Coordinates of C-alpha atoms in Angstrom, one line a residue:
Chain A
X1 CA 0.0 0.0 0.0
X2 CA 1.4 3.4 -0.8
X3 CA 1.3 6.2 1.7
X4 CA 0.7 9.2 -0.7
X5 CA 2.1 12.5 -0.1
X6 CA -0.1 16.1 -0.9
X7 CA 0.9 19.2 -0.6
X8 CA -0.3 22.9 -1.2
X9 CA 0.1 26.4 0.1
X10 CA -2.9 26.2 2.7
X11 CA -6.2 24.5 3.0
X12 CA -7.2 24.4 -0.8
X13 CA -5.5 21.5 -1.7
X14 CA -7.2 19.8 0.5
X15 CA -10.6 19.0 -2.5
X16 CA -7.4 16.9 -4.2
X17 CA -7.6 14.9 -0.5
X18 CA -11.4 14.6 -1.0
X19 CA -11.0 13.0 -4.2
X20 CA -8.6 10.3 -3.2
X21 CA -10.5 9.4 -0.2
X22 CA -13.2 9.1 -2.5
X23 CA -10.9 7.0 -5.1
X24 CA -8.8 5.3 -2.5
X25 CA -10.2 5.0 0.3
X26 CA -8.0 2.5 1.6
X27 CA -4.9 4.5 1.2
X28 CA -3.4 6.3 4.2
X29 CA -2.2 10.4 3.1
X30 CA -0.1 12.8 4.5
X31 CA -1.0 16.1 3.7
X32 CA 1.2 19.7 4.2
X33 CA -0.7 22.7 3.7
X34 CA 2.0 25.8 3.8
X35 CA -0.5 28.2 5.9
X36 CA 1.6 30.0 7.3
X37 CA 3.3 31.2 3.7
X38 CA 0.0 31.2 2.1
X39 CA -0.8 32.4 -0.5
X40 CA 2.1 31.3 -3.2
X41 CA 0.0 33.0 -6.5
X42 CA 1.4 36.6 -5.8
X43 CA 4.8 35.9 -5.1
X44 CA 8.1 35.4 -7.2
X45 CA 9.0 32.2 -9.2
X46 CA 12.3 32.0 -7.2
X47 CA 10.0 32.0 -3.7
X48 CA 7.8 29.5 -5.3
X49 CA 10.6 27.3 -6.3
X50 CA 11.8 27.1 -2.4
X51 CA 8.7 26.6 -0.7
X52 CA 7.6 23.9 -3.1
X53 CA 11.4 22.1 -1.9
X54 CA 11.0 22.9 1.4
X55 CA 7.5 21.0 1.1
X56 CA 8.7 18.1 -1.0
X57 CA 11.5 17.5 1.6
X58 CA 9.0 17.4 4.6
X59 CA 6.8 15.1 3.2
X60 CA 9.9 13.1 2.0
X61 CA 11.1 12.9 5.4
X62 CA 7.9 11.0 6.3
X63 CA 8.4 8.5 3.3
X64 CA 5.3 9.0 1.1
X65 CA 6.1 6.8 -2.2
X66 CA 4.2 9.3 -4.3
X67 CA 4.0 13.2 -3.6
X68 CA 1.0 15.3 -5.3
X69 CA 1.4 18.7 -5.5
X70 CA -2.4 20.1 -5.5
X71 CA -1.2 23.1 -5.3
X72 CA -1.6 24.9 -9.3
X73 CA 1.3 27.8 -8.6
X74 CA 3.6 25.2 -7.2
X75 CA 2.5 22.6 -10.5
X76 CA 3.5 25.1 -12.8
X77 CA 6.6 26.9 -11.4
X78 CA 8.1 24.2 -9.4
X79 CA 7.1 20.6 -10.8
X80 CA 9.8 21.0 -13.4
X81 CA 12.4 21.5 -11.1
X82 CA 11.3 19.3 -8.4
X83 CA 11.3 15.8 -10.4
X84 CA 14.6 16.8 -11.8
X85 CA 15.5 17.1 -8.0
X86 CA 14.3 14.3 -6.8
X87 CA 14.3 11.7 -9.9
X88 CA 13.6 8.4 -7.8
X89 CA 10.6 9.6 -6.4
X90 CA 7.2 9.9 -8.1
X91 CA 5.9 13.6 -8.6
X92 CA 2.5 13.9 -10.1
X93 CA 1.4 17.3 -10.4
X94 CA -2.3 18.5 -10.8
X95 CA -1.0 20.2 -13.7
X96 CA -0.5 17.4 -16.6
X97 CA -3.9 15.6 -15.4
X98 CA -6.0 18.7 -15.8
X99 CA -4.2 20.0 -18.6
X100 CA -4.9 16.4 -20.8
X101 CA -8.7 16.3 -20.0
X102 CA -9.2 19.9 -21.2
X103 CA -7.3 18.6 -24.7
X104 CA -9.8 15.8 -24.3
X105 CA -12.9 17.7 -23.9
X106 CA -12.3 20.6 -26.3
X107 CA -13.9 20.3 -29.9
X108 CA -12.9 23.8 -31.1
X109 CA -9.2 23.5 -29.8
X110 CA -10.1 26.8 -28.0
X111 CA -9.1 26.8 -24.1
X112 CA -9.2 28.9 -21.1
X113 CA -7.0 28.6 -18.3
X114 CA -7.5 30.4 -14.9
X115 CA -5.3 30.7 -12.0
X116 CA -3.2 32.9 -10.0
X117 CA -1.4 35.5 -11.0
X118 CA 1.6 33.3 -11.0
X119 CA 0.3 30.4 -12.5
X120 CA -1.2 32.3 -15.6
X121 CA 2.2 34.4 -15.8
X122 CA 4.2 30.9 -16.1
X123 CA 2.5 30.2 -19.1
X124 CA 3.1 26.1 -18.0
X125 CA -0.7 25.4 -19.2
X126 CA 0.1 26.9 -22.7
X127 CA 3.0 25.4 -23.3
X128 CA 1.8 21.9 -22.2
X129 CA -1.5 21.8 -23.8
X130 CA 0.9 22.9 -27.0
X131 CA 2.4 19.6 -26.6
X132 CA -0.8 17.7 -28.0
X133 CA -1.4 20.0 -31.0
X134 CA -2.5 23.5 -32.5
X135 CA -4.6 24.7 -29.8
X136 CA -5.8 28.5 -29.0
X137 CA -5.3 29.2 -25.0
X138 CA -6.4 31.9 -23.3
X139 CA -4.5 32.5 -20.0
X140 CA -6.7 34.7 -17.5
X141 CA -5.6 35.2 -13.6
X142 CA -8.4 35.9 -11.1
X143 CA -6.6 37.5 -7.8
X144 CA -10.1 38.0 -6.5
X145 CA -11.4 34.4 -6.4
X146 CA -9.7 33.4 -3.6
X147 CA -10.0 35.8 -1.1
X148 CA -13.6 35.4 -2.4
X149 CA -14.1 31.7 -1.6
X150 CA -12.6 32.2 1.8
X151 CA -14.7 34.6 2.7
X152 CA -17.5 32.5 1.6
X153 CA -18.9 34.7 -1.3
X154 CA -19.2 31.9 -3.5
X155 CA -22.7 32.9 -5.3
X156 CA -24.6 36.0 -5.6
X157 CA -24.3 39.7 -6.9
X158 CA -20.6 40.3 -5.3
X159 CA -19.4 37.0 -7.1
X160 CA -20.8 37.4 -10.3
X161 CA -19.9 41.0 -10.8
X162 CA -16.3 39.8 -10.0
X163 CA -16.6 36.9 -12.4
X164 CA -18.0 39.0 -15.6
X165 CA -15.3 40.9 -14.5
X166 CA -12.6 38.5 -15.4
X167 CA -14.1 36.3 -17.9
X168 CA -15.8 38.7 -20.0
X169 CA -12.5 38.8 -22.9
X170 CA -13.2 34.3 -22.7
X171 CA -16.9 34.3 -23.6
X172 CA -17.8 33.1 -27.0
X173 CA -13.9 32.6 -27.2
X174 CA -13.8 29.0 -25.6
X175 CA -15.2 25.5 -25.4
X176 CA -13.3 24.6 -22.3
X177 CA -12.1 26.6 -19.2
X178 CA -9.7 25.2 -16.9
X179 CA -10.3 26.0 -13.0
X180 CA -6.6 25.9 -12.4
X181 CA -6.9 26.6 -8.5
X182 CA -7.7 24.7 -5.6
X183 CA -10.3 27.2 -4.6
X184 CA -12.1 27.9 -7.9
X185 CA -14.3 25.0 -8.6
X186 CA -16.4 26.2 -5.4
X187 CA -17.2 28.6 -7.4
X188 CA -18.3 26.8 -10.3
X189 CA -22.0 27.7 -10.3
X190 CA -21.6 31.6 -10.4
X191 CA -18.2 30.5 -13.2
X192 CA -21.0 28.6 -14.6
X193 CA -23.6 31.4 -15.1
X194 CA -21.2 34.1 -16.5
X195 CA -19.7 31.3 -18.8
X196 CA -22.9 29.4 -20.0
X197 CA -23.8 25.9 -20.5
X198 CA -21.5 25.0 -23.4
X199 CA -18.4 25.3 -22.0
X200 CA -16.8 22.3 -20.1
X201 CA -15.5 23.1 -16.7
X202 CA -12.2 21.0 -15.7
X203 CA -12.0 20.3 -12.2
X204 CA -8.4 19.2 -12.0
X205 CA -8.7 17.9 -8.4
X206 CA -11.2 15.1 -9.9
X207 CA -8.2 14.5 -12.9
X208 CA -5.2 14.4 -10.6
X209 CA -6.7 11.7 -8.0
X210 CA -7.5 9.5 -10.9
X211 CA -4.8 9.7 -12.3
X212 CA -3.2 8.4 -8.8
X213 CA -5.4 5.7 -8.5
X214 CA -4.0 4.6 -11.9
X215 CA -0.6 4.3 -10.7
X216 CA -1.1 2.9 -7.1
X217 CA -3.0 0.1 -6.2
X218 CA -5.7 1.2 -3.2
X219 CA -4.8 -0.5 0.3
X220 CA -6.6 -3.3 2.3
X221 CA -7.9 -1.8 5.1
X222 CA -8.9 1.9 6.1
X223 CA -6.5 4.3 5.3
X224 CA -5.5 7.8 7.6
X225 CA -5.3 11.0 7.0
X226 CA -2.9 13.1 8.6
X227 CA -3.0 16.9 8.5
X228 CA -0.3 19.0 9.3
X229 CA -0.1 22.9 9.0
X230 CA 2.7 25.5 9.0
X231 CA 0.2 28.0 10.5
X232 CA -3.0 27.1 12.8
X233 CA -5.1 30.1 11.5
X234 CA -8.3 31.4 13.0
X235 CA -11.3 29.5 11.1
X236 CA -8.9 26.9 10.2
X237 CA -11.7 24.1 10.8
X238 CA -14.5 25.7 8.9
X239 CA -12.0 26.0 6.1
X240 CA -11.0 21.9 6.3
X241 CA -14.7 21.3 6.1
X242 CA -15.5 23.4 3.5
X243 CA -12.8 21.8 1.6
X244 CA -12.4 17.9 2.7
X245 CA -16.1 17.4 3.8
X246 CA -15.3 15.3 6.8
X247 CA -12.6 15.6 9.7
X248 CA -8.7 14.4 9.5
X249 CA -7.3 12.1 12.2
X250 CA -5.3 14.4 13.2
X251 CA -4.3 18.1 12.4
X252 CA -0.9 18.6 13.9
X253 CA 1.4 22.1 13.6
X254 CA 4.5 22.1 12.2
X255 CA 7.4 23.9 10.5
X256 CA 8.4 22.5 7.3
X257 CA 11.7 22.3 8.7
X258 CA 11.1 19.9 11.1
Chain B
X1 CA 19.8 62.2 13.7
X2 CA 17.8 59.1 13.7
X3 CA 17.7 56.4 11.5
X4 CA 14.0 55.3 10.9
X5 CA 13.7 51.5 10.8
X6 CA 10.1 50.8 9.6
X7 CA 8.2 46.8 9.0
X8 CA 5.7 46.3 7.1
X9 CA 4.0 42.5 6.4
X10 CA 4.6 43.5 2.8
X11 CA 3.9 46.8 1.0
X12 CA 1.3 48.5 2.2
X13 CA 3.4 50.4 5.1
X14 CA 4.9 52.2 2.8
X15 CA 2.6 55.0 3.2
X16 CA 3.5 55.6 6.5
X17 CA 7.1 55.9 4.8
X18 CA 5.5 58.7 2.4
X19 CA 4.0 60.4 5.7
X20 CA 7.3 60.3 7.3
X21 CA 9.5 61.4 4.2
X22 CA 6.8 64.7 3.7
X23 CA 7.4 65.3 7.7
X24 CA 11.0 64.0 8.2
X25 CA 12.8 64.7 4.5
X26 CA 16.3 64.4 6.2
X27 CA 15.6 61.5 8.2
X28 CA 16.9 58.1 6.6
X29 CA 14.7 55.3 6.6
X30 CA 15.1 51.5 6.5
X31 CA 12.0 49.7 5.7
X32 CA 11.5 46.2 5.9
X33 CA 8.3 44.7 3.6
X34 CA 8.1 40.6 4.5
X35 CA 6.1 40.1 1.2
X36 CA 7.4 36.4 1.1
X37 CA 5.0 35.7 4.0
X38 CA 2.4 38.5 3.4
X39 CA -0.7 38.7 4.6
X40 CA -0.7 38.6 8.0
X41 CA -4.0 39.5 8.4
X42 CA -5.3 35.7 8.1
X43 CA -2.5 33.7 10.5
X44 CA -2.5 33.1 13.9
X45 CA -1.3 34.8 16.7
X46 CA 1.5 32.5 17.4
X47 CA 3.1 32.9 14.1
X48 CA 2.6 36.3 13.3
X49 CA 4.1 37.1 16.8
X50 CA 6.7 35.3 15.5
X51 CA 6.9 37.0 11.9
X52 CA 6.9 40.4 14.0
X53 CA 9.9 39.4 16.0
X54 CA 12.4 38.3 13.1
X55 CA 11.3 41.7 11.3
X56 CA 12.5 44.0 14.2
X57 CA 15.6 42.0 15.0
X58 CA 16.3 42.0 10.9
X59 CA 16.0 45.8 11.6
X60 CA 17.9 46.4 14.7
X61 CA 20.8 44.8 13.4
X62 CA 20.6 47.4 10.8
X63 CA 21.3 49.7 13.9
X64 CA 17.8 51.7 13.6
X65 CA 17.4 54.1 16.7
X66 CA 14.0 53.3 16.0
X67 CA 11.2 51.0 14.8
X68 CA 7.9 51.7 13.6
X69 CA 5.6 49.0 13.1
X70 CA 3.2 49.6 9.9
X71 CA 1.7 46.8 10.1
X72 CA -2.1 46.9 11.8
X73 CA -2.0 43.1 12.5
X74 CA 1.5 43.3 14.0
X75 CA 0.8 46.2 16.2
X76 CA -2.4 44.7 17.4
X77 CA -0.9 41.5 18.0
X78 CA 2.7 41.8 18.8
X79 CA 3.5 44.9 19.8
X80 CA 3.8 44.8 23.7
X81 CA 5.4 41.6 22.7
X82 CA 8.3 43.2 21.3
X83 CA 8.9 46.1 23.6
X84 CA 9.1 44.1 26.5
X85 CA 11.4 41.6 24.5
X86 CA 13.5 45.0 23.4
X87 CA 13.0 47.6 25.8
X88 CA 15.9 49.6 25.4
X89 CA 14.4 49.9 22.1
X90 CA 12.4 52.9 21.1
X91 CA 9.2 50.9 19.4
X92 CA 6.3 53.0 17.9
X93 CA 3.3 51.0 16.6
X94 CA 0.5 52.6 14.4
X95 CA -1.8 51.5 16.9
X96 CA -1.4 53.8 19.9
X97 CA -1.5 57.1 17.9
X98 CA -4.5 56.3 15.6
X99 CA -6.8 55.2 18.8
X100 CA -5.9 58.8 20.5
X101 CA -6.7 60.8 16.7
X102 CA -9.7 58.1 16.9
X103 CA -10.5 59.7 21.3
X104 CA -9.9 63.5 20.2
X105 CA -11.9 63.1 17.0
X106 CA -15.6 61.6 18.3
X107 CA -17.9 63.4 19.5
X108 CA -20.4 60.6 20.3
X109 CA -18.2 58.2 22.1
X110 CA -18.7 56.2 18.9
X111 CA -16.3 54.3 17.2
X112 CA -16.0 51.9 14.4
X113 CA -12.6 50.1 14.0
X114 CA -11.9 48.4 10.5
X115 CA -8.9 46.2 10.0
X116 CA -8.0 42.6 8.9
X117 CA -9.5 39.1 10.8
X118 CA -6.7 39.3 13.0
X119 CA -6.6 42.8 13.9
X120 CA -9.8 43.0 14.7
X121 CA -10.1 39.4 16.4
X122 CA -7.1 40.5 19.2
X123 CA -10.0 43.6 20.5
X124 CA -6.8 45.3 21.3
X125 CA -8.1 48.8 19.3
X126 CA -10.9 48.5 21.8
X127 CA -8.9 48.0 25.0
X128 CA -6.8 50.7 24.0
X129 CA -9.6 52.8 23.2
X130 CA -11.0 52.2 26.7
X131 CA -8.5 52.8 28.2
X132 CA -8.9 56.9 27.7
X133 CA -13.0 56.8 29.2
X134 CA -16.1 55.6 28.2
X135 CA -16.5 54.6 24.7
X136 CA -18.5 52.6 22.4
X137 CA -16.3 50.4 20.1
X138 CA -17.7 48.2 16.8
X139 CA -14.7 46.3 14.9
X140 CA -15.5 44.9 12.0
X141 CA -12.8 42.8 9.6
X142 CA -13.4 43.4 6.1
X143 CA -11.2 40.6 4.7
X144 CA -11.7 41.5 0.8
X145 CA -10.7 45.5 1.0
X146 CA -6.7 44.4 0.7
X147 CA -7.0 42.2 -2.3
X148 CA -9.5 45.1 -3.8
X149 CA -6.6 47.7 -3.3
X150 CA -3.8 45.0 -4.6
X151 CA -6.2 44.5 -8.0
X152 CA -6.4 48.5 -8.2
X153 CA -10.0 48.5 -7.7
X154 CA -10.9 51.0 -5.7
X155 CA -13.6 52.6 -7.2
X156 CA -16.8 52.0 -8.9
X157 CA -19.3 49.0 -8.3
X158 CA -17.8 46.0 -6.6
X159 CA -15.3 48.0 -3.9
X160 CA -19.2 49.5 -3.1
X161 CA -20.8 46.8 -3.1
X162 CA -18.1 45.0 -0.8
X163 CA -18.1 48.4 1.5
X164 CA -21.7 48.1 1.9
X165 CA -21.5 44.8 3.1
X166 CA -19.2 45.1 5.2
X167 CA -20.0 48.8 6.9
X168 CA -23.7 48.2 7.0
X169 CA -23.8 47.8 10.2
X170 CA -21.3 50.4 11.3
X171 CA -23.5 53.0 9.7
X172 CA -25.3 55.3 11.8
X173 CA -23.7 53.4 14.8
X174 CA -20.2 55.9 15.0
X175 CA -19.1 59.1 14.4
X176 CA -15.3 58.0 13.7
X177 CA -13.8 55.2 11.5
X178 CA -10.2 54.3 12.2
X179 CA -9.2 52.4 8.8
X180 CA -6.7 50.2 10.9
X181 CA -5.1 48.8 8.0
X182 CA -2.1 50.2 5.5
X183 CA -4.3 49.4 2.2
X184 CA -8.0 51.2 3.7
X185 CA -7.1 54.2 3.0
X186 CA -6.9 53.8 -0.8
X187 CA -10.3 53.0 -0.7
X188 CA -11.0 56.2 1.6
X189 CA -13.4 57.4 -1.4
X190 CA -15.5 54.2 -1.4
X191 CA -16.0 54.6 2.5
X192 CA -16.5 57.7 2.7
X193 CA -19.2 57.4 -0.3
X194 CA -20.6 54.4 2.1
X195 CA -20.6 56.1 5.3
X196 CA -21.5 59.5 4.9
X197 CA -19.9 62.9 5.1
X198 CA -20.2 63.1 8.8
X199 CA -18.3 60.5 9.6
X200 CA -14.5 61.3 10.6
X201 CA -12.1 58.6 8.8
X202 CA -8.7 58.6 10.9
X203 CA -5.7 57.5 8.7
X204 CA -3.1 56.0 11.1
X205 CA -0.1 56.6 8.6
X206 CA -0.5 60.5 9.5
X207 CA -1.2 59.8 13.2
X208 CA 2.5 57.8 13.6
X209 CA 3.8 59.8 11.4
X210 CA 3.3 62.9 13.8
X211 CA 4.3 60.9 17.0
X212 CA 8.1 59.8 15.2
X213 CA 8.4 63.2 14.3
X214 CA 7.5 64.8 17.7
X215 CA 10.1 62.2 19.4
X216 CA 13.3 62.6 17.1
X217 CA 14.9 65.5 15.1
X218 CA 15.2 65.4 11.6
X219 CA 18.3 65.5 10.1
X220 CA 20.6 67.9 8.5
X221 CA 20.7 66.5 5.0
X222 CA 18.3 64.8 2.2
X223 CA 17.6 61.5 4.2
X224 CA 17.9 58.3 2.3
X225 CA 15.3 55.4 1.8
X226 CA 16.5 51.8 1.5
X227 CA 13.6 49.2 0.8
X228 CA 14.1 45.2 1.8
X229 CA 12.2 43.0 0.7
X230 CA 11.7 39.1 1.5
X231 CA 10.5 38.4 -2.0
X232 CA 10.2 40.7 -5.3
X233 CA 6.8 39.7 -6.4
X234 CA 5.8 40.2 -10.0
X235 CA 4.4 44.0 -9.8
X236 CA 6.1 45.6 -6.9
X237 CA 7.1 48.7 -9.3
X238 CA 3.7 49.7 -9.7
X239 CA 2.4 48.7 -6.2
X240 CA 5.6 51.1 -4.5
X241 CA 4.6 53.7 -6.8
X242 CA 1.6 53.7 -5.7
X243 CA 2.3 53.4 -1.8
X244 CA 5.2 55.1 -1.4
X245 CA 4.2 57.4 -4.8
X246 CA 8.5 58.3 -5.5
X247 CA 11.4 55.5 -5.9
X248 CA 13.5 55.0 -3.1
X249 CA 17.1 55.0 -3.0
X250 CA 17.5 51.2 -3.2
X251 CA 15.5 47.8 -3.3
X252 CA 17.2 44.9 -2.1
X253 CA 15.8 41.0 -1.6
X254 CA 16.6 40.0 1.5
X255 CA 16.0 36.5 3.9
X256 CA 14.9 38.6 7.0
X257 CA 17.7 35.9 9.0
X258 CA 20.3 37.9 7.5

């Protein structure tokens, strides 16, 4: 039975969690969320880079035989670098999955992609989904989505206006739209509504954990989940609900230096 | 003359810089902006203590005579902290003189503090408040006003949408709003459209401003400005321009353990 590794820059990551419970329910995770860093989407490539090692190397030290970066600014500015760091271990990134099922599910070849500030800027989407043929992408970053989620605006006037806001320049202009961010597919009914009911909507947390299950076989009996945090924030537990939908084992504090 | 050493949790305490280069011009100033770990405004009290501590002791090797702490959430949270841990330190938070502009400014005993979760979470606006009599204190986080200022949207629709929201209940209720946050003020036109003309808004970067300036003597020649910061996100230019609104003398990226 592998013991699978997931890490992200806070709570968000935890929907990929969700997923493999769901998938794999016999598997036993270890999952870092960075709080007390988050968020990685408006800092530098170089800051990214370090806190995705420092990450890696924590969950490392508890020998998972698979890390999963759920976390879309670390996929595309760090996943690179750390498989070429760590070569013997398996890295699966929530980029690759989400980025082939958007290939898969676009007839017009036309696709959106939105994310951080960071992840659009690294242009990682593009460039894979260029890998499978002549496609159109349109990168958008939307800064506002998740302070939005978190403060639980996730349908109404506030969320909408925000949402024309942002994907007004990808209506018409896509058949698929990439929700490259942990927190953005809670927002998929207002994403839905400004969008329309022809475009597909990738949630990559749902792509990465099969692709997981692919790889690993499951476990025989119950598997744990073990939490631990750089940062025990106020709210913290509304959060894990609102992401995971049932409680961890155990939620323990840490530095990623430990 | 005194060297200024001022911390920010990233760049938004810049404008207390601006207010202390228009009052202080010869005075030289060493700010400290820990963007690789901004906000603070979400984390817990434990780690942003913590934050606070490695910010004035990255400072104080710098040899500042003094430090001024920018940052709301720091003040709030760690400020006695770190002048009993240096108290042969002069330290000057934001806090103290905004609550006494907040004192000598209401009429009604009324007063509505605004600031991040965490600011407003530690009640410590409120105890200082009480502190001079009788008053009547509302705090009210409004999470969503720093990523509105960091997007540039400060006027128009959705910042007055959001300030309804979150001032409803503050209106009516006070006759002075302390915007106990380095980014509020930007939106000053969105709160003031929200709340009224007879409401007094109290911007903190003057108030601390005035109370370095009354404590230490300017200098005798054009003071210099040296920014650090822990990361260079993509976009400081134009966020410095438009907190600090002139280029200082240098920008450097520093680990605040150096």
């Amino acid at each position: 039975m592998a013991t699978i590794g997931v890490f992200d820059s806070g709570l968000g990551g935890l929907t990929v969690v969700r997923e493999l419970r769901r998938l794999m329910p016999k598997s036993s995770i270890i999952y870092l969320g960075d709080t007390a860093r988050v968020p990685y989407g408006t800092k530098s490539e170089a800051t990214i880079r370090r806190y995705a090692v420092e990450d890696a190397e924590f969950l490392l030290r508890r020998e998972v035989d698979v890390i999963v970066i759920a976390c879309h600014t670390a996929s595309s500015i760090a996943s690179d670098y750390l498989k070429a760091l760590h070569p013997e271990t398996a890295i699966i990134s929530v980029l690759e999955p989400s980025v082939r099922a958007a290939v898969k599910a676009s007839n017009s070849g036309k696709i959106g992609i939105i994310g951080t500030t960071a992840t659009i800027r690294s242009g990682k989407h593009k460039s894979e989904i260029l890998k499978y043929g002549d496609f159109h992408v349109i990168g958008k970053p939307c800064p506002l989505f998740v302070p939005l989620v978190e403060e639980g605006l996730i349908e109404g006037q506030i969320p909408e206006l925000i949402a024309e806001m942002y994907l007004e320049q990808l209506k018409g202009q896509i058949d698929t739209l990439v929700l490259a961010c942990t927190h953005y597919p809670l927002l998929k009914p207002t994403i839905r509504k400004v969008m329309g009911d022809d475009v597909t909507l990738i949630d990559p947390s749902e792509e990465v954990a099969k692709v997981v299950k692919q790889k690993f076989d499951d476990g025989e009996e119950k598997g744990t989940l073990e939490v631990y945090l750089t940062d025990i924030p106020p709210g913290y537990l509304a959060l894990i609900e609102q992401f995971l939908g049932e409680p961890p084992d155990s939620i323990v504090r840490v530095s990623v230096f430990e």
